[in-house]
Coordinates of C-alpha atoms in Angstrom, one line a residue:
X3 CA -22.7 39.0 74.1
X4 CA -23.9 37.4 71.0
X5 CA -27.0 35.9 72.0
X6 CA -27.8 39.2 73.0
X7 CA -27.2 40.4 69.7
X8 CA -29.1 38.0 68.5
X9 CA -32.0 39.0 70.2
X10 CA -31.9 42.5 69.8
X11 CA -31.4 42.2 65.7
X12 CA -34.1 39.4 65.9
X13 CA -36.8 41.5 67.9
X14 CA -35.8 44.5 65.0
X15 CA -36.2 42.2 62.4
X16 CA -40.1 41.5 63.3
X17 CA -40.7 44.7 63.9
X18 CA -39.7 45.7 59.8
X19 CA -42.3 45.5 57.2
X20 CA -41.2 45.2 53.6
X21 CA -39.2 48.0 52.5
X22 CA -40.0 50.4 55.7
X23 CA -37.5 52.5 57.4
X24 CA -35.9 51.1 59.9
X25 CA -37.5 50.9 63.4
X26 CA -36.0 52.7 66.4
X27 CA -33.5 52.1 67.9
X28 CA -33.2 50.0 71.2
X29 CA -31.7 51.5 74.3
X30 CA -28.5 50.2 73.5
X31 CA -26.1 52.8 71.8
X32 CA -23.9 50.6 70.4
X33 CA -26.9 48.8 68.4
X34 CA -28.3 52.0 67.9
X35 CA -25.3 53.2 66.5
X36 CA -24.7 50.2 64.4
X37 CA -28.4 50.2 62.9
X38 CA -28.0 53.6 61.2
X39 CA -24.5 52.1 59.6
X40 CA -26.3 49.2 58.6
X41 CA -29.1 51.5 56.8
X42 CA -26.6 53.9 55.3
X43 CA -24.1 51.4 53.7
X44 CA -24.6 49.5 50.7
X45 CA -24.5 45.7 51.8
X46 CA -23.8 43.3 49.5
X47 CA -23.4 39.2 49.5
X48 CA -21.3 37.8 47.1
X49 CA -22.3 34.3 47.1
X50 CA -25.9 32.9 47.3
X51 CA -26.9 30.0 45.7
X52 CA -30.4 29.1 43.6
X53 CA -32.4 25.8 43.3
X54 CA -31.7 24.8 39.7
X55 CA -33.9 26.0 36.8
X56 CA -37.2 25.9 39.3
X57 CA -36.0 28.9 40.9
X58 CA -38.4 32.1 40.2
X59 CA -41.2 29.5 39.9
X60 CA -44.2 28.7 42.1
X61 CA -41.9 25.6 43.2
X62 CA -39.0 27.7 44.5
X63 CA -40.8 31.4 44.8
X64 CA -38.1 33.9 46.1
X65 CA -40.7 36.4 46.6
X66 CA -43.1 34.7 48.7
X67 CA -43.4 36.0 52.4
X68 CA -43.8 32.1 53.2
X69 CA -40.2 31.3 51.5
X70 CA -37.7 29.0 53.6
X71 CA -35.0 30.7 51.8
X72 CA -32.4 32.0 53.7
X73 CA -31.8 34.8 50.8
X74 CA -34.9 35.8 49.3
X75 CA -36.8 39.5 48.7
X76 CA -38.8 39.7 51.7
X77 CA -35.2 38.7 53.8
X78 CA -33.2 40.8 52.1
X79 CA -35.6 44.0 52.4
X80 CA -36.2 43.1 56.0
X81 CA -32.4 42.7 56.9
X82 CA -31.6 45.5 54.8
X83 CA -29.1 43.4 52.3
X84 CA -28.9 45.8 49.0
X85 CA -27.8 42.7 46.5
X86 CA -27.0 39.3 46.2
X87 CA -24.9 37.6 43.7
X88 CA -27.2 34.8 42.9
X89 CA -24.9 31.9 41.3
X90 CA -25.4 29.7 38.3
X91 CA -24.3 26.3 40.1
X92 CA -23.7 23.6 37.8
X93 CA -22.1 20.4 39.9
X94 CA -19.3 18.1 38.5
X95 CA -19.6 16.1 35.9
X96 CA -17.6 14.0 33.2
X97 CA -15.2 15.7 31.5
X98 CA -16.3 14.8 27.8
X99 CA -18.9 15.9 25.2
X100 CA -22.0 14.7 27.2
X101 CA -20.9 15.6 30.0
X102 CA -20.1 19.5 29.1
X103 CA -23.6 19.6 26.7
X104 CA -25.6 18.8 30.2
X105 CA -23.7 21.1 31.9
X106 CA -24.4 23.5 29.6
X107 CA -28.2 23.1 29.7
X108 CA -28.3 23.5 33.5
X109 CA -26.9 26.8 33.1
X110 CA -28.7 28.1 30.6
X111 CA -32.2 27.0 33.2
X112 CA -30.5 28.8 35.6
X113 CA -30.0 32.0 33.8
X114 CA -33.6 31.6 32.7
X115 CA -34.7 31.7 36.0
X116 CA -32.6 34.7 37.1
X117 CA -34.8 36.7 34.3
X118 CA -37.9 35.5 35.6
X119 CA -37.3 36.9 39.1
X120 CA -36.2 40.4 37.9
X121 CA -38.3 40.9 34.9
X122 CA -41.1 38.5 34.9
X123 CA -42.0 38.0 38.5
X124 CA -41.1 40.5 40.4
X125 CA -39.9 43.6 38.6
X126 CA -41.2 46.0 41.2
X127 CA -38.7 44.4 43.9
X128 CA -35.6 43.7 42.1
X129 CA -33.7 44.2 39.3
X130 CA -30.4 42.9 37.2
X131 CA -27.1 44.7 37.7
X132 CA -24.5 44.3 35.1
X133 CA -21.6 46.7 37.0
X134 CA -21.0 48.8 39.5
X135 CA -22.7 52.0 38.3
X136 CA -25.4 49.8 37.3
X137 CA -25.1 48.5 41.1
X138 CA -25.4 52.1 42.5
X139 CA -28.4 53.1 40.1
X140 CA -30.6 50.0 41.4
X141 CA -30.0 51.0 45.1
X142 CA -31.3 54.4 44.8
X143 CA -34.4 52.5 43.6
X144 CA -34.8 50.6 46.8
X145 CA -35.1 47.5 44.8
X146 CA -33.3 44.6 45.6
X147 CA -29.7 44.2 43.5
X148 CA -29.5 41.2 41.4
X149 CA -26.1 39.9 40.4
X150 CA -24.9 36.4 39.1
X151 CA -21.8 35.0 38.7
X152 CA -21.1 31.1 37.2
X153 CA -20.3 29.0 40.2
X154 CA -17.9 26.4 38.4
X155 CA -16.4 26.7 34.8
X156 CA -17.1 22.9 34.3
X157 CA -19.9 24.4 31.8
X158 CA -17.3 26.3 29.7
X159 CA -16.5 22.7 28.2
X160 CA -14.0 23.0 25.5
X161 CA -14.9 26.4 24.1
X162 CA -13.9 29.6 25.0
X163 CA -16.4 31.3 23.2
X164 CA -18.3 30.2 26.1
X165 CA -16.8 32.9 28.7
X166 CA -18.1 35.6 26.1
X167 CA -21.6 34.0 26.6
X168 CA -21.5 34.0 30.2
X169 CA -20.9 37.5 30.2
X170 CA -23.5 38.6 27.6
X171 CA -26.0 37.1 30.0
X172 CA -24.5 39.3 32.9
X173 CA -22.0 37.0 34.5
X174 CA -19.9 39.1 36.4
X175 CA -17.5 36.5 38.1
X176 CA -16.8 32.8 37.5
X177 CA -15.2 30.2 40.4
X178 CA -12.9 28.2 38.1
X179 CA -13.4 25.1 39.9
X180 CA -16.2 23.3 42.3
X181 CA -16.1 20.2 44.7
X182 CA -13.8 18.1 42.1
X183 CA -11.0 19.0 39.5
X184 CA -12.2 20.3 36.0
X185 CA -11.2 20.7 32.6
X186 CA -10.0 24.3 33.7
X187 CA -7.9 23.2 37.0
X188 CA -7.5 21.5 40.0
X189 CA -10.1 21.5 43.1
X190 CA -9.2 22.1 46.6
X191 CA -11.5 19.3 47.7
X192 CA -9.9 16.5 45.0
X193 CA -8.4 13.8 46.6
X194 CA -5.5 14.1 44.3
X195 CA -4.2 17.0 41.2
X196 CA -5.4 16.4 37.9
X197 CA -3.4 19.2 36.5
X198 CA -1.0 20.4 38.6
X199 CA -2.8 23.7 39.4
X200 CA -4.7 24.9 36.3
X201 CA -4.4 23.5 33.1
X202 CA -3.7 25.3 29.6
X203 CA -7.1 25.6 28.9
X204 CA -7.9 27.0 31.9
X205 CA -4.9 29.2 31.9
X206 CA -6.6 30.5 28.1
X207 CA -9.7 31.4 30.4
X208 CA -8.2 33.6 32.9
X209 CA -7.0 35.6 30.6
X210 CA -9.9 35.8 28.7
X211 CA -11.7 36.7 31.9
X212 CA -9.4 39.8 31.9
X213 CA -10.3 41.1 28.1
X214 CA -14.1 40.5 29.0
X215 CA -13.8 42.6 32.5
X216 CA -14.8 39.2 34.8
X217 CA -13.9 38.6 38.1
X218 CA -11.8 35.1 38.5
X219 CA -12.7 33.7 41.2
X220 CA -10.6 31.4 43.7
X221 CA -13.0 30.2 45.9
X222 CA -12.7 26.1 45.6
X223 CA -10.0 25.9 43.9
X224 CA -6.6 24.1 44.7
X225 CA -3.7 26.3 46.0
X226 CA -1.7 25.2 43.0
X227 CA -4.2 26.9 40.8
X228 CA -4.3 29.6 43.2
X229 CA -0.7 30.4 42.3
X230 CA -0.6 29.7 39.0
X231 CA -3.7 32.8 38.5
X232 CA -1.7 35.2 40.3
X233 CA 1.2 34.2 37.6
X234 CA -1.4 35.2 34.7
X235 CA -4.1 37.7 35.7
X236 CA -3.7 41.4 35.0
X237 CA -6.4 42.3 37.2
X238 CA -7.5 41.7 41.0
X239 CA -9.0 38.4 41.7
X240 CA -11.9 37.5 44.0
X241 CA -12.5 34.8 46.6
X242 CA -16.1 34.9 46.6
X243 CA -17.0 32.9 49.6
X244 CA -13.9 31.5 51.6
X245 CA -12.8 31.7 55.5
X246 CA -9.1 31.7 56.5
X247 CA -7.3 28.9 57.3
X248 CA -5.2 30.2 59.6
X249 CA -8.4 29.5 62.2
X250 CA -10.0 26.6 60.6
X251 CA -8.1 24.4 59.1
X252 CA -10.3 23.2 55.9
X253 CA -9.1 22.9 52.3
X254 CA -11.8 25.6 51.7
X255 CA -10.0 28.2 53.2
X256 CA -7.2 30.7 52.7
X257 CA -3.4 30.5 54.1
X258 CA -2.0 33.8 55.2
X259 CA 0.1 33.5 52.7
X260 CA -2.8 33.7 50.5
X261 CA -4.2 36.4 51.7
X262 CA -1.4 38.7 51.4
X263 CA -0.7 37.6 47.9
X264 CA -4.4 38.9 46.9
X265 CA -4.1 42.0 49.2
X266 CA -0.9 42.4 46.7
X267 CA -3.0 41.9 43.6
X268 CA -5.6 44.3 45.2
X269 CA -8.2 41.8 45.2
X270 CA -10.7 40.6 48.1
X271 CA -11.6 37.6 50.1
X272 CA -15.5 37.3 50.6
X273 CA -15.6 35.5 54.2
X274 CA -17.8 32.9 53.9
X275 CA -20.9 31.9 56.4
X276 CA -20.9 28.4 56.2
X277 CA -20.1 26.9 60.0
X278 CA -17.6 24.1 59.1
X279 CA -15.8 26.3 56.8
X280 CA -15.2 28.5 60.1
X281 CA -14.8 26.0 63.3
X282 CA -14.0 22.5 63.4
X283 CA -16.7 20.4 63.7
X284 CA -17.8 17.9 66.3
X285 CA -17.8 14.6 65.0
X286 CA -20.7 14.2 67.2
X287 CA -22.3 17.3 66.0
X288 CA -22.6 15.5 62.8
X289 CA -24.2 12.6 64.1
X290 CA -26.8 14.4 66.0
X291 CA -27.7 15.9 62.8
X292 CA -27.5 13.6 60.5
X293 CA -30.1 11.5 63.2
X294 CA -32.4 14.5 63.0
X295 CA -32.1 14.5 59.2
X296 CA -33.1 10.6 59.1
X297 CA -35.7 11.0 61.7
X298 CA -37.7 13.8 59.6
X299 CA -36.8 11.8 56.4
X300 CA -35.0 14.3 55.0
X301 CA -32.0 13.1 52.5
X302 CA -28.7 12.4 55.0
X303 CA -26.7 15.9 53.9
X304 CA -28.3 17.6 51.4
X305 CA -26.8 20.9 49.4
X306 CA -23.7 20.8 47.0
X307 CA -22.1 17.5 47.9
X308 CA -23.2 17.4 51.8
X309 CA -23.9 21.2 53.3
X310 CA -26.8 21.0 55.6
X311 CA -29.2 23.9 55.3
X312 CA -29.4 25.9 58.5
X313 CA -26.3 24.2 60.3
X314 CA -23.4 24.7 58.4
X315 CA -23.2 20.5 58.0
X316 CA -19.8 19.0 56.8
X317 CA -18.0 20.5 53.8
X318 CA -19.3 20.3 50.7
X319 CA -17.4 17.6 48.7
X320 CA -16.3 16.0 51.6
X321 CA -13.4 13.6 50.8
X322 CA -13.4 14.9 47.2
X323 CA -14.0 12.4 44.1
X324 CA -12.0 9.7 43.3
X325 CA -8.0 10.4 42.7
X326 CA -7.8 12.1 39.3
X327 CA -11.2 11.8 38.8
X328 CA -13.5 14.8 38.4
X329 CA -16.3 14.8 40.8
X330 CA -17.9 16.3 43.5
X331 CA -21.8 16.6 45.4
X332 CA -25.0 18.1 43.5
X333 CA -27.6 15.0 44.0
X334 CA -29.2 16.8 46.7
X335 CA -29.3 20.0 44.7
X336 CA -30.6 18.3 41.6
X337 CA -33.5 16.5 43.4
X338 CA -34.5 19.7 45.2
X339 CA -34.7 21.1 41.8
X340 CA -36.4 19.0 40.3
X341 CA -38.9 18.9 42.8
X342 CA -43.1 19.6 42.2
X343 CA -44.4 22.5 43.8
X344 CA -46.2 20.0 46.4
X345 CA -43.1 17.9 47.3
X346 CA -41.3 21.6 47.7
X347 CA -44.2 22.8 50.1
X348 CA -43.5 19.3 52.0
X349 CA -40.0 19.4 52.0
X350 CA -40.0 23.2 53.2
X351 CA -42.4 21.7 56.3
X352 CA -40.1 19.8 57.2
X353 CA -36.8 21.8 56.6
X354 CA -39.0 24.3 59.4
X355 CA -39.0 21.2 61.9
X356 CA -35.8 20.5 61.1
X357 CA -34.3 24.1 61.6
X358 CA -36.5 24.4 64.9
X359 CA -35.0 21.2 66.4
X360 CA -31.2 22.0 65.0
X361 CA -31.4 24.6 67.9
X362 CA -31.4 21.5 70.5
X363 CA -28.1 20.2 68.8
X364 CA -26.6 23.5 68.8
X365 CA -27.2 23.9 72.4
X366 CA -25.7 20.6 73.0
X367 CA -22.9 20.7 70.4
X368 CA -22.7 24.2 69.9
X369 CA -20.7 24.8 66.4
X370 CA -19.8 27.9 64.3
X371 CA -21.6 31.5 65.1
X372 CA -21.0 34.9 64.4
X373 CA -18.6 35.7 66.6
X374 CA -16.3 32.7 64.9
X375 CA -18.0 34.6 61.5
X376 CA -16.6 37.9 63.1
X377 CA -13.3 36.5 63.8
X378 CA -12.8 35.9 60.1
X379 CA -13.2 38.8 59.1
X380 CA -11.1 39.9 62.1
X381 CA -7.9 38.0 61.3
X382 CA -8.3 38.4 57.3
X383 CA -8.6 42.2 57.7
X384 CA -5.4 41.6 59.9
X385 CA -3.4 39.7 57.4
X386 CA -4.8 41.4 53.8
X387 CA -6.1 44.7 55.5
X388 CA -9.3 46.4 55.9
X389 CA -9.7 47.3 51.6
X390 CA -8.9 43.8 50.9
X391 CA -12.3 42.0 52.9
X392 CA -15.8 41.5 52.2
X393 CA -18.6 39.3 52.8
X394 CA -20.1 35.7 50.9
X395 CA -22.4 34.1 53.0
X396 CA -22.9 30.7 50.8
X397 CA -26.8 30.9 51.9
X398 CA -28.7 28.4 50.3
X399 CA -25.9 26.4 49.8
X400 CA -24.7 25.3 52.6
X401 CA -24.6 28.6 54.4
X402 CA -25.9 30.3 57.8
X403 CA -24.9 30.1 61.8
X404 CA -27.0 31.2 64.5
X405 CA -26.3 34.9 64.6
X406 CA -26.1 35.2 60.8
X407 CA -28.6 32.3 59.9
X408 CA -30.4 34.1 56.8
X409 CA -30.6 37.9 55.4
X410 CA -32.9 39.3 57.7
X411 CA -30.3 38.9 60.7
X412 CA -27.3 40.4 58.8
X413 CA -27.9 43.1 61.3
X414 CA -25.9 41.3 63.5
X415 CA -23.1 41.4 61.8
X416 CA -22.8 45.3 61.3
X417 CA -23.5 45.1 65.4
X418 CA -20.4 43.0 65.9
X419 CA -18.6 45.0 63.9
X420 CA -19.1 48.0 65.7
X421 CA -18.8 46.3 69.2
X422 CA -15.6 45.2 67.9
X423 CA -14.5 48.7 67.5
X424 CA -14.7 49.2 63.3
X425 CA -15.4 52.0 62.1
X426 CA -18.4 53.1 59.4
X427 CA -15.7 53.6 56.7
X428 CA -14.3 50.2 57.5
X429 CA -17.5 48.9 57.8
X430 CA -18.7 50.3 54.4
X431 CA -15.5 48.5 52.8
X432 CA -16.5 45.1 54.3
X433 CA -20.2 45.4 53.1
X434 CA -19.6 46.5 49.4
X435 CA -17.2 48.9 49.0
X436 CA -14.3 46.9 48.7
X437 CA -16.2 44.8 46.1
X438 CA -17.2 47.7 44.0
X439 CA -13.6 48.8 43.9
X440 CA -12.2 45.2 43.0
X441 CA -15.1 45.1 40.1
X442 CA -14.0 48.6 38.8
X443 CA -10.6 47.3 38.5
X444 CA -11.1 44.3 36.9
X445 CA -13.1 46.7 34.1
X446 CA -10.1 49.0 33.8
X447 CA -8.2 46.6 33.7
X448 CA -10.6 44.9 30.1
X449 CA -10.6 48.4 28.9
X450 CA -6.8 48.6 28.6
X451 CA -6.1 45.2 27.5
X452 CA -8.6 45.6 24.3
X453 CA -7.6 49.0 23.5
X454 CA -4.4 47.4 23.3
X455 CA -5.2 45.0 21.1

């Protein structure tokens, strides 16, 4: 069944030029039925991740019809994906001066580069959105929606006038914690608690978060912390790109009990794409790829601390930093940034190759694929229910199974959906509505809190 799907949306996909309508429909009702969904609902990805400050350059052009990508303009319009959440990443550093002041600098590069793409390079295909009104206005433009939200407070440092910066250059969301355990809180992927869950500084944060009107989000962080948010926040929290752990077992993910403590808070859990988040994986799997990786001469695992582009690859992180240390990946991410634009045209070469012959491992070690995707979304729309569910692909970061491998087949997803018997109101809710709502909330929610004061 979902190869077939795979097919169909792939064969619709080629057939889309830019911002067209969408083609025909094939014979099939169900996909016919499930297109027209997919063109009236306002789809919306909570989690894609950027190359570094090079992004929105001729090294790392997200416009280019010859972009490896897996998020990019031309993917997006051709998979009909409204907007994208675009994230300042910064990895994890040493928690002193230096280390914050670098921090710091990456983000500010990476902000940079989000106003080149929307007013510099392409201003005719996308544009910034700072809420959800701002969100709905953009659509109606057919211009691609461009969000951002800081990936890791690690660049907050010491200051909390920092969170008030953030958000005056349009950070909507921030994930409190990365691979390792911060000056905010504790990681899920840390060998061992730094802080017991989140420390007073990062406790100072959340609430800040609320007066400003920014979604906290939980993705990454330690269930401690978790908990000890739920104790603070006055508005609906966010797990931006997570799976639940009920099916795959990974630090990454979400217990049930999780999940029905954000439904509770009225919040929602962004299932993620990345395939190790969602199914074990196959030890040999891993050394299959990692082969192919060496063979190409492509870094063993690159991404945020070991996600391999186009297969999923091993969690980000893995193993976490030392105990009590802060830590966690970025090398891979760095030197990808940092690359020329010739060594990015070579290295996107080979990442085709590569991406051509991961389809021999995933026939022979088949891992995660939108039906395990699906059955996410299945079981946390079962636990949290159906206003309490969204989607975060991770793309670019780690991100993308075959079925859901980039923007353009996101199609397949809407066509699961329906197969599996949801319908367009539900589906609506999973694509952005239940977002929009969550957003809203959190900016009642700032309202309030500074009338009050």
């Amino acid at each position: 069944m979902i190869l077939r799907v795979v097919i169909t949306a792939a064969a619709v996909c080629a057939l889309t030029v830019g911002v067209a309508a969408m083609p025909q429909a094939p014979e099939d009702p169900i996909v016919a039925k499930a297109l027209a969904i997919h063109e009236r609902a306002l789809t919306l990805d909570t989690h894609v991740d950027i190359l570094g400050p090079n992004y929105a350059t001729p090294a790392v052009d997200p416009g280019a019809p010859t972009s490896t990508l897996k998020c990019d303009l031309t993917k997006m319009e051709k998979g009909r994906v409204d907007g994208a959440f675009l994230a300042v990443y910064v990895g994890q550093g040493t928690l002193d001066d230096a280390g914050f002041a670098r921090a710091w600098e990456r983000a500010m590069g990476q902000f940079q580069a989000l106003q080149r793409l929307t007013q510099q390079m392409y201003p005719d295909r996308s544009a910034f959105a700072t809420s959800p009104d701002e969100v709905l206005k953009v659509a109606k433009t057919g211009k691609r929606i461009i969000m951002t939200g800081v990936e890791n407070g690690y660049p907050i440092g010491t200051d909390l006038a920092n969170v008030k910066k953030f958000y005056d250059l349009g950070a909507r969301y921030i994930t409190l914690t990365h691979s390792g355990n911060n000056q905010l809180g504790d990681s899920s992927s840390a060998r061992e608690p730094l802080h017991n869950g989140l420390s007073p500084f990062g406790k100072e944060v959340v609430v800040e978060m609320n007066r400003l009107g920014m979604m906290i989000d939980v993705s990454h962080i330690h269930e401690k912390s978790f908990w000890d948010i739920l104790a603070i926040t006055k508005a609906p929290i966010i797990a931006s790109h997570s799976g639940s752990k009920a099916i795959c077992d990974h630090d990454r993910n979400l217990t049930d009990e999780q999940l029905k403590a954000l439904a509770k808070n009225g919040g929602v859990i962004q299932t993620v794409a990345l395939g190790s988040y969602l199914k074990k994986e196959d030890p040999a799997r891993r050394e299959a790829m990692m082969k192919l990786r060496e063979e190409l001469g492509l870094p063993a695992f690159g991404g945020r601390g070991g996600g391999v582009p186009g297969a999923g690859g091993p969690p980000p992180g893995a193993g976490g930093p030392p105990p009590g240390v802060a830590g966690g990946g970025g090398a891979g991410r760095a030197a990808q940034a940092a690359m020329t634009p010739e060594q990015r045209a070579e290295y996107d070469k080979k990442m085709v190759t590569y991406r051509e012959r991961m389809k021999e491992v995933d026939a022979k070690f088949p891992g995660a694929t939108l039906k395990d995707f699906v059955d996410h979304l299945d079981h946390a729309v079962k636990v949290a229910g159906i206003d309490h569910v969204g989607i975060g692909t991770d793309f670019d970061g780690g991100g993308g199974i075959p079925g859901f491998n980039d923007d353009t087949e996101a199609p397949n997803v809407t066509i699961e959906l329906v197969r599996r018997g949801y319908t367009e109101e539900q589906i609506r809710k999973i694509w952005g509505g239940n977002l929009l709502r969550v957003w809203r909330d959190v900016e009642k929610t700032a309202v309030k809190l500074q009338k009050a004061k």
